[in-house]
PDB file of C-alpha atoms in Angstrom:
ATOM      1  CA  MET A   1     139.046-165.268 -57.339  1.00  0.00           C
ATOM      2  CA  PRO A   2     141.113-168.195 -58.697  1.00  0.00           C
ATOM      3  CA  GLY A   3     139.914-170.090 -61.758  1.00  0.00           C
ATOM      4  CA  ALA A   4     141.306-172.628 -64.177  1.00  0.00           C
ATOM      5  CA  HIS A   5     144.413-171.798 -66.160  1.00  0.00           C
ATOM      6  CA  PRO A   6     143.414-170.660 -69.670  1.00  0.00           C
ATOM      7  CA  SER A   7     145.246-173.664 -71.123  1.00  0.00           C
ATOM      8  CA  GLU A   8     142.732-175.966 -69.383  1.00  0.00           C
ATOM      9  CA  ILE A   9     139.737-174.401 -71.158  1.00  0.00           C
ATOM     10  CA  ARG A  10     138.207-176.413 -74.020  1.00  0.00           C
ATOM     11  CA  ALA A  11     134.878-174.652 -74.552  1.00  0.00           C
ATOM     12  CA  ILE A  12     133.448-171.151 -74.233  1.00  0.00           C
ATOM     13  CA  LEU A  13     129.851-170.327 -73.372  1.00  0.00           C
ATOM     14  CA  PHE A  14     128.823-166.773 -74.251  1.00  0.00           C
ATOM     15  CA  ASP A  15     126.027-164.623 -72.997  1.00  0.00           C
ATOM     16  CA  LYS A  16     124.336-162.944 -75.977  1.00  0.00           C
ATOM     17  CA  ASP A  17     123.189-159.380 -75.297  1.00  0.00           C
ATOM     18  CA  GLY A  18     125.988-157.091 -74.162  1.00  0.00           C
ATOM     19  CA  THR A  19     128.563-159.789 -74.887  1.00  0.00           C
ATOM     20  CA  LEU A  20     128.032-160.745 -78.532  1.00  0.00           C
ATOM     21  CA  VAL A  21     125.430-158.090 -79.362  1.00  0.00           C
ATOM     22  CA  ASP A  22     125.545-154.368 -78.552  1.00  0.00           C
ATOM     23  CA  PHE A  23     122.794-154.222 -75.939  1.00  0.00           C
ATOM     24  CA  ASN A  24     121.751-150.588 -76.011  1.00  0.00           C
ATOM     25  CA  ARG A  25     121.918-150.172 -79.791  1.00  0.00           C
ATOM     26  CA  THR A  26     119.916-153.350 -80.322  1.00  0.00           C
ATOM     27  CA  TRP A  27     117.383-153.267 -77.494  1.00  0.00           C
ATOM     28  CA  PHE A  28     116.591-149.674 -76.518  1.00  0.00           C
ATOM     29  CA  GLY A  29     114.167-149.074 -79.386  1.00  0.00           C
ATOM     30  CA  ILE A  30     112.526-152.473 -78.977  1.00  0.00           C
ATOM     31  CA  THR A  31     112.085-151.944 -75.239  1.00  0.00           C
ATOM     32  CA  MET A  32     110.537-148.521 -75.818  1.00  0.00           C
ATOM     33  CA  GLU A  33     108.084-149.978 -78.327  1.00  0.00           C
ATOM     34  CA  LEU A  34     107.047-152.746 -75.938  1.00  0.00           C
ATOM     35  CA  ALA A  35     106.674-150.176 -73.155  1.00  0.00           C
ATOM     36  CA  HIS A  36     104.391-148.074 -75.370  1.00  0.00           C
ATOM     37  CA  LYS A  37     102.253-151.156 -75.955  1.00  0.00           C
ATOM     38  CA  ALA A  38     102.192-151.851 -72.214  1.00  0.00           C
ATOM     39  CA  ALA A  39     101.256-148.229 -71.490  1.00  0.00           C
ATOM     40  CA  ASN A  40      98.529-148.167 -74.152  1.00  0.00           C
ATOM     41  CA  GLY A  41     100.314-145.368 -75.968  1.00  0.00           C
ATOM     42  CA  ASP A  42     100.888-143.120 -72.925  1.00  0.00           C
ATOM     43  CA  ALA A  43     104.382-141.730 -73.601  1.00  0.00           C
ATOM     44  CA  ASP A  44     105.081-140.644 -70.012  1.00  0.00           C
ATOM     45  CA  ARG A  45     103.953-143.994 -68.663  1.00  0.00           C
ATOM     46  CA  ALA A  46     106.120-145.783 -71.234  1.00  0.00           C
ATOM     47  CA  ARG A  47     109.192-143.807 -70.131  1.00  0.00           C
ATOM     48  CA  ALA A  48     108.429-144.690 -66.516  1.00  0.00           C
ATOM     49  CA  LEU A  49     108.157-148.393 -67.376  1.00  0.00           C
ATOM     50  CA  VAL A  50     111.486-148.334 -69.206  1.00  0.00           C
ATOM     51  CA  ALA A  51     113.085-146.562 -66.229  1.00  0.00           C
ATOM     52  CA  ALA A  52     111.625-149.181 -63.879  1.00  0.00           C
ATOM     53  CA  GLY A  53     113.184-151.820 -66.128  1.00  0.00           C
ATOM     54  CA  GLY A  54     116.609-150.287 -65.575  1.00  0.00           C
ATOM     55  CA  TYR A  55     117.130-147.532 -68.130  1.00  0.00           C
ATOM     56  CA  ASP A  56     119.079-144.525 -66.867  1.00  0.00           C
ATOM     57  CA  TRP A  57     117.745-141.584 -68.856  1.00  0.00           C
ATOM     58  CA  GLU A  58     120.662-139.341 -67.858  1.00  0.00           C
ATOM     59  CA  MET A  59     123.347-141.869 -68.804  1.00  0.00           C
ATOM     60  CA  GLU A  60     121.295-143.113 -71.788  1.00  0.00           C
ATOM     61  CA  ARG A  61     121.947-146.772 -71.057  1.00  0.00           C
ATOM     62  CA  PHE A  62     120.492-149.713 -69.163  1.00  0.00           C
ATOM     63  CA  ARG A  63     122.018-150.430 -65.770  1.00  0.00           C
ATOM     64  CA  GLY A  64     123.880-153.667 -65.257  1.00  0.00           C
ATOM     65  CA  GLY A  65     121.834-156.280 -63.426  1.00  0.00           C
ATOM     66  CA  SER A  66     118.536-154.513 -64.147  1.00  0.00           C
ATOM     67  CA  VAL A  67     115.391-156.357 -65.179  1.00  0.00           C
ATOM     68  CA  VAL A  68     115.700-155.462 -68.865  1.00  0.00           C
ATOM     69  CA  ALA A  69     119.475-155.987 -68.988  1.00  0.00           C
ATOM     70  CA  ALA A  70     119.593-159.257 -67.072  1.00  0.00           C
ATOM     71  CA  GLY A  71     116.086-160.679 -66.766  1.00  0.00           C
ATOM     72  CA  THR A  72     113.781-162.707 -68.974  1.00  0.00           C
ATOM     73  CA  ILE A  73     110.619-161.635 -70.783  1.00  0.00           C
ATOM     74  CA  ASN A  74     108.751-163.223 -67.867  1.00  0.00           C
ATOM     75  CA  ASP A  75     110.505-160.843 -65.462  1.00  0.00           C
ATOM     76  CA  ILE A  76     109.601-157.834 -67.612  1.00  0.00           C
ATOM     77  CA  VAL A  77     105.954-158.866 -67.802  1.00  0.00           C
ATOM     78  CA  ASP A  78     105.857-159.395 -64.027  1.00  0.00           C
ATOM     79  CA  LEU A  79     107.320-155.907 -63.511  1.00  0.00           C
ATOM     80  CA  TRP A  80     105.160-154.059 -66.023  1.00  0.00           C
ATOM     81  CA  HIS A  81     101.900-155.973 -65.582  1.00  0.00           C
ATOM     82  CA  PRO A  82     101.433-156.990 -61.932  1.00  0.00           C
ATOM     83  CA  GLU A  83      97.661-156.639 -62.337  1.00  0.00           C
ATOM     84  CA  LEU A  84      97.305-159.417 -64.926  1.00  0.00           C
ATOM     85  CA  THR A  85      96.030-162.891 -64.168  1.00  0.00           C
ATOM     86  CA  LEU A  86      98.360-165.843 -64.713  1.00  0.00           C
ATOM     87  CA  GLU A  87      96.766-166.685 -68.063  1.00  0.00           C
ATOM     88  CA  GLU A  88      96.881-163.040 -69.162  1.00  0.00           C
ATOM     89  CA  LYS A  89     100.570-162.922 -68.251  1.00  0.00           C
ATOM     90  CA  ARG A  90     101.223-166.037 -70.313  1.00  0.00           C
ATOM     91  CA  GLU A  91      99.533-164.443 -73.304  1.00  0.00           C
ATOM     92  CA  ARG A  92     101.530-161.232 -72.835  1.00  0.00           C
ATOM     93  CA  ILE A  93     104.785-163.208 -72.517  1.00  0.00           C
ATOM     94  CA  ARG A  94     104.054-164.993 -75.797  1.00  0.00           C
ATOM     95  CA  ALA A  95     103.268-161.698 -77.541  1.00  0.00           C
ATOM     96  CA  TYR A  96     106.377-159.940 -76.218  1.00  0.00           C
ATOM     97  CA  ASP A  97     108.555-162.970 -76.978  1.00  0.00           C
ATOM     98  CA  ASP A  98     107.323-163.075 -80.572  1.00  0.00           C
ATOM     99  CA  TYR A  99     108.050-159.362 -80.986  1.00  0.00           C
ATOM    100  CA  ALA A 100     111.499-159.695 -79.392  1.00  0.00           C
ATOM    101  CA  VAL A 101     112.429-162.666 -81.596  1.00  0.00           C
ATOM    102  CA  ARG A 102     111.428-160.837 -84.767  1.00  0.00           C
ATOM    103  CA  GLU A 103     112.785-157.385 -83.971  1.00  0.00           C
ATOM    104  CA  GLY A 104     115.796-158.482 -81.915  1.00  0.00           C
ATOM    105  CA  SER A 105     117.183-160.430 -84.852  1.00  0.00           C
ATOM    106  CA  ARG A 106     116.246-157.796 -87.434  1.00  0.00           C
ATOM    107  CA  ARG A 107     117.953-154.983 -85.499  1.00  0.00           C
ATOM    108  CA  ALA A 108     120.849-156.918 -83.971  1.00  0.00           C
ATOM    109  CA  VAL A 109     124.136-154.994 -83.919  1.00  0.00           C
ATOM    110  CA  GLY A 110     127.163-157.159 -83.245  1.00  0.00           C
ATOM    111  CA  ILE A 111     129.984-156.173 -80.922  1.00  0.00           C
ATOM    112  CA  ASP A 112     132.979-154.778 -82.821  1.00  0.00           C
ATOM    113  CA  GLY A 113     135.087-157.601 -84.236  1.00  0.00           C
ATOM    114  CA  LEU A 114     132.423-160.213 -83.467  1.00  0.00           C
ATOM    115  CA  ARG A 115     132.818-162.566 -86.424  1.00  0.00           C
ATOM    116  CA  GLU A 116     136.604-162.310 -86.541  1.00  0.00           C
ATOM    117  CA  THR A 117     136.850-163.055 -82.824  1.00  0.00           C
ATOM    118  CA  LEU A 118     134.587-166.098 -82.978  1.00  0.00           C
ATOM    119  CA  GLU A 119     136.409-167.433 -86.030  1.00  0.00           C
ATOM    120  CA  ARG A 120     139.754-167.056 -84.236  1.00  0.00           C
ATOM    121  CA  LEU A 121     138.435-168.911 -81.198  1.00  0.00           C
ATOM    122  CA  ALA A 122     137.019-171.703 -83.352  1.00  0.00           C
ATOM    123  CA  ALA A 123     140.358-171.952 -85.169  1.00  0.00           C
ATOM    124  CA  GLN A 124     142.064-172.265 -81.775  1.00  0.00           C
ATOM    125  CA  GLY A 125     139.945-175.370 -81.211  1.00  0.00           C
ATOM    126  CA  PHE A 126     137.366-174.078 -78.739  1.00  0.00           C
ATOM    127  CA  ILE A 127     133.794-175.373 -78.780  1.00  0.00           C
ATOM    128  CA  LEU A 128     131.464-172.352 -78.698  1.00  0.00           C
ATOM    129  CA  GLY A 129     127.952-171.895 -77.367  1.00  0.00           C
ATOM    130  CA  ILE A 130     125.388-169.263 -76.391  1.00  0.00           C
ATOM    131  CA  ALA A 131     123.460-169.129 -73.112  1.00  0.00           C
ATOM    132  CA  THR A 132     121.028-166.238 -72.839  1.00  0.00           C
ATOM    133  CA  ASN A 133     118.074-165.084 -70.777  1.00  0.00           C
ATOM    134  CA  ASP A 134     116.455-164.297 -74.114  1.00  0.00           C
ATOM    135  CA  SER A 135     114.435-167.156 -75.618  1.00  0.00           C
ATOM    136  CA  GLU A 136     116.164-169.934 -77.535  1.00  0.00           C
ATOM    137  CA  ALA A 137     114.277-168.865 -80.669  1.00  0.00           C
ATOM    138  CA  GLY A 138     115.500-165.303 -80.166  1.00  0.00           C
ATOM    139  CA  ALA A 139     119.096-166.450 -79.813  1.00  0.00           C
ATOM    140  CA  ARG A 140     118.885-168.692 -82.872  1.00  0.00           C
ATOM    141  CA  THR A 141     117.316-166.062 -85.124  1.00  0.00           C
ATOM    142  CA  THR A 142     119.881-163.479 -84.006  1.00  0.00           C
ATOM    143  CA  ALA A 143     122.781-165.849 -84.672  1.00  0.00           C
ATOM    144  CA  GLU A 144     121.291-166.589 -88.087  1.00  0.00           C
ATOM    145  CA  ALA A 145     120.777-162.896 -88.877  1.00  0.00           C
ATOM    146  CA  LEU A 146     124.416-162.160 -88.027  1.00  0.00           C
ATOM    147  CA  GLY A 147     125.638-165.163 -90.038  1.00  0.00           C
ATOM    148  CA  LEU A 148     127.116-166.864 -86.975  1.00  0.00           C
ATOM    149  CA  THR A 149     125.075-170.055 -86.620  1.00  0.00           C
ATOM    150  CA  PRO A 150     127.770-172.438 -87.969  1.00  0.00           C
ATOM    151  CA  LEU A 151     130.206-171.230 -85.305  1.00  0.00           C
ATOM    152  CA  PHE A 152     128.050-172.359 -82.360  1.00  0.00           C
ATOM    153  CA  SER A 153     127.659-175.984 -81.324  1.00  0.00           C
ATOM    154  CA  VAL A 154     124.895-175.269 -78.794  1.00  0.00           C
ATOM    155  CA  ILE A 155     122.417-172.388 -78.374  1.00  0.00           C
ATOM    156  CA  ILE A 156     120.447-172.203 -75.118  1.00  0.00           C
ATOM    157  CA  GLY A 157     117.710-169.793 -74.026  1.00  0.00           C
ATOM    158  CA  TYR A 158     115.926-169.206 -70.746  1.00  0.00           C
ATOM    159  CA  ASP A 159     113.150-171.462 -72.023  1.00  0.00           C
ATOM    160  CA  SER A 160     115.550-174.330 -72.813  1.00  0.00           C
ATOM    161  CA  VAL A 161     115.958-175.142 -69.112  1.00  0.00           C
ATOM    162  CA  ALA A 162     113.944-175.250 -65.907  1.00  0.00           C
ATOM    163  CA  ARG A 163     115.750-172.275 -64.342  1.00  0.00           C
ATOM    164  CA  ALA A 164     117.295-169.261 -66.071  1.00  0.00           C
ATOM    165  CA  LYS A 165     120.480-167.493 -64.974  1.00  0.00           C
ATOM    166  CA  PRO A 166     121.865-167.087 -62.360  1.00  0.00           C
ATOM    167  CA  HIS A 167     121.074-170.779 -61.770  1.00  0.00           C
ATOM    168  CA  ALA A 168     123.479-173.389 -63.118  1.00  0.00           C
ATOM    169  CA  ASP A 169     121.046-175.043 -65.552  1.00  0.00           C
ATOM    170  CA  GLN A 170     122.183-173.475 -68.836  1.00  0.00           C
ATOM    171  CA  LEU A 171     125.861-174.184 -68.313  1.00  0.00           C
ATOM    172  CA  GLU A 172     125.067-177.703 -67.136  1.00  0.00           C
ATOM    173  CA  LEU A 173     123.041-178.287 -70.312  1.00  0.00           C
ATOM    174  CA  PHE A 174     125.918-176.977 -72.448  1.00  0.00           C
ATOM    175  CA  SER A 175     128.272-179.353 -70.645  1.00  0.00           C
ATOM    176  CA  ALA A 176     125.909-182.287 -71.170  1.00  0.00           C
ATOM    177  CA  ARG A 177     125.428-181.575 -74.874  1.00  0.00           C
ATOM    178  CA  THR A 178     129.128-181.093 -75.629  1.00  0.00           C
ATOM    179  CA  GLY A 179     130.505-183.729 -73.268  1.00  0.00           C
ATOM    180  CA  ILE A 180     132.934-181.169 -71.857  1.00  0.00           C
ATOM    181  CA  PRO A 181     133.087-180.897 -68.049  1.00  0.00           C
ATOM    182  CA  ALA A 182     132.173-177.576 -66.477  1.00  0.00           C
ATOM    183  CA  SER A 183     135.731-177.265 -65.169  1.00  0.00           C
ATOM    184  CA  ALA A 184     136.953-176.957 -68.781  1.00  0.00           C
ATOM    185  CA  ILE A 185     134.348-174.344 -69.781  1.00  0.00           C
ATOM    186  CA  ALA A 186     134.798-170.565 -69.679  1.00  0.00           C
ATOM    187  CA  MET A 187     131.611-168.552 -69.172  1.00  0.00           C
ATOM    188  CA  VAL A 188     131.819-165.075 -70.703  1.00  0.00           C
ATOM    189  CA  GLY A 189     129.258-162.379 -69.925  1.00  0.00           C
ATOM    190  CA  ASP A 190     128.621-158.732 -69.183  1.00  0.00           C
ATOM    191  CA  ASN A 191     126.274-159.092 -66.197  1.00  0.00           C
ATOM    192  CA  GLY A 192     126.605-160.497 -62.721  1.00  0.00           C
ATOM    193  CA  HIS A 193     124.066-163.250 -63.348  1.00  0.00           C
ATOM    194  CA  ASP A 194     126.301-164.684 -66.106  1.00  0.00           C
ATOM    195  CA  LEU A 195     129.181-165.024 -63.686  1.00  0.00           C
ATOM    196  CA  GLU A 196     126.970-166.253 -60.850  1.00  0.00           C
ATOM    197  CA  MET A 197     125.833-169.057 -63.144  1.00  0.00           C
ATOM    198  CA  ALA A 198     129.464-169.882 -63.888  1.00  0.00           C
ATOM    199  CA  HIS A 199     130.235-170.308 -60.204  1.00  0.00           C
ATOM    200  CA  ALA A 200     127.009-172.195 -59.493  1.00  0.00           C
ATOM    201  CA  ALA A 201     127.890-174.722 -62.196  1.00  0.00           C
ATOM    202  CA  GLY A 202     131.586-174.985 -61.322  1.00  0.00           C
ATOM    203  CA  ALA A 203     132.859-173.453 -64.566  1.00  0.00           C
ATOM    204  CA  GLY A 204     136.596-173.339 -65.075  1.00  0.00           C
ATOM    205  CA  LEU A 205     136.604-169.594 -65.700  1.00  0.00           C
ATOM    206  CA  ALA A 206     134.135-166.764 -65.141  1.00  0.00           C
ATOM    207  CA  VAL A 207     135.131-163.975 -67.525  1.00  0.00           C
ATOM    208  CA  GLY A 208     133.444-160.580 -67.340  1.00  0.00           C
ATOM    209  CA  VAL A 209     133.380-158.176 -70.280  1.00  0.00           C
ATOM    210  CA  LEU A 210     132.788-154.422 -70.202  1.00  0.00           C
ATOM    211  CA  SER A 211     131.050-154.246 -73.589  1.00  0.00           C
ATOM    212  CA  GLY A 212     127.589-154.363 -72.012  1.00  0.00           C
ATOM    213  CA  ASN A 213     125.893-152.610 -69.124  1.00  0.00           C
ATOM    214  CA  SER A 214     128.088-153.442 -66.125  1.00  0.00           C
ATOM    215  CA  THR A 215     131.087-151.592 -64.736  1.00  0.00           C
ATOM    216  CA  LEU A 216     134.416-152.971 -63.578  1.00  0.00           C
ATOM    217  CA  ASP A 217     133.238-152.621 -59.978  1.00  0.00           C
ATOM    218  CA  ASP A 218     129.986-154.459 -60.763  1.00  0.00           C
ATOM    219  CA  LEU A 219     131.883-157.501 -62.022  1.00  0.00           C
ATOM    220  CA  ALA A 220     135.056-157.440 -59.926  1.00  0.00           C
ATOM    221  CA  SER A 221     133.967-159.744 -57.105  1.00  0.00           C
ATOM    222  CA  LEU A 222     132.422-162.302 -59.477  1.00  0.00           C
ATOM    223  CA  SER A 223     135.083-162.577 -62.187  1.00  0.00           C
ATOM    224  CA  ASP A 224     138.238-164.611 -62.551  1.00  0.00           C
ATOM    225  CA  ALA A 225     139.205-162.089 -65.230  1.00  0.00           C
ATOM    226  CA  ILE A 226     137.677-158.975 -66.794  1.00  0.00           C
ATOM    227  CA  LEU A 227     138.238-158.003 -70.434  1.00  0.00           C
ATOM    228  CA  GLY A 228     137.199-154.988 -72.456  1.00  0.00           C
ATOM    229  CA  SER A 229     135.210-157.185 -74.839  1.00  0.00           C
ATOM    230  CA  ILE A 230     135.307-160.633 -76.389  1.00  0.00           C
ATOM    231  CA  ALA A 231     137.805-159.253 -78.921  1.00  0.00           C
ATOM    232  CA  ASP A 232     140.429-159.640 -76.170  1.00  0.00           C
ATOM    233  CA  LEU A 233     139.529-163.278 -75.522  1.00  0.00           C
ATOM    234  CA  PRO A 234     141.637-165.136 -78.138  1.00  0.00           C
ATOM    235  CA  ASP A 235     144.882-163.597 -76.905  1.00  0.00           C
ATOM    236  CA  PHE A 236     143.884-163.967 -73.254  1.00  0.00           C
ATOM    237  CA  LEU A 237     143.152-167.683 -73.630  1.00  0.00           C
ATOM    238  CA  ALA A 238     146.343-168.158 -75.640  1.00  0.00           C
ATOM    239  CA  GLY A 239     148.298-166.626 -72.768  1.00  0.00           C
ATOM    240  CA  ARG A 240     149.297-163.563 -74.765  1.00  0.00           C
ATOM    241  CA  GLY A 241     146.785-161.007 -73.528  1.00  0.00           C
ATOM    242  CA  LYS A 242     146.435-159.301 -70.169  1.00  0.00           C
ATOM    243  CA  ALA A 243     143.088-158.928 -68.417  1.00  0.00           C
ATOM    244  CA  LEU A 244     141.933-155.602 -66.992  1.00  0.00           C
ATOM    245  CA  ARG A 245     141.562-157.541 -63.776  1.00  0.00           C
ATOM    246  CA  GLY A 246     142.432-161.095 -62.828  1.00  0.00           C
TER     247      GLY A 246
END
């Protein structure tokens, strides 16, 4: 799938969980705790809810593209609480969002080499941003907790736009706020919906990373290039590194 030449890229928009943050180490415990709340303390029911959300108990990881790995809090509430009224769902979304903002930032574990990689990219002149299906508040508090806020020009959550990934809205907002056309932006993410957004918005590059929940096969048809993690990105964009695919 042809994309822009790396030399044409001026800005990089990152997914958060699985791309900047170790998804399973950060979110498994939080998801289990929310599931216990949803199940009113029934441990078996909580395990079933987490499995429905995409956790593979044999592999001990969330599946790529699953509701927990790729969806929003709204999607999780819809899955776990189909019996609630609209107003009850809104209240549950607010409660879960508040918990996720607080605990997601407190327990955030960065991908290996996170700060060094972002500092290298900034030194290379790239404008950096975050686009996540977590809330904007969650993304901001996590960036702050990891000491990364000064490195990002724009931080966008699912609630910053009308439509979350895989729609184009987040990348279009990043483009509007930075003044950089989509064709000069690389979208980097670990799930298919990240790359689908890149194509929907006309991004210059759709770069998949294997640091999250997806496999090479999951991302192959959607990516212009696939890297092991963002640690490979500075050399790749400088023309010195080789992608696993692309």
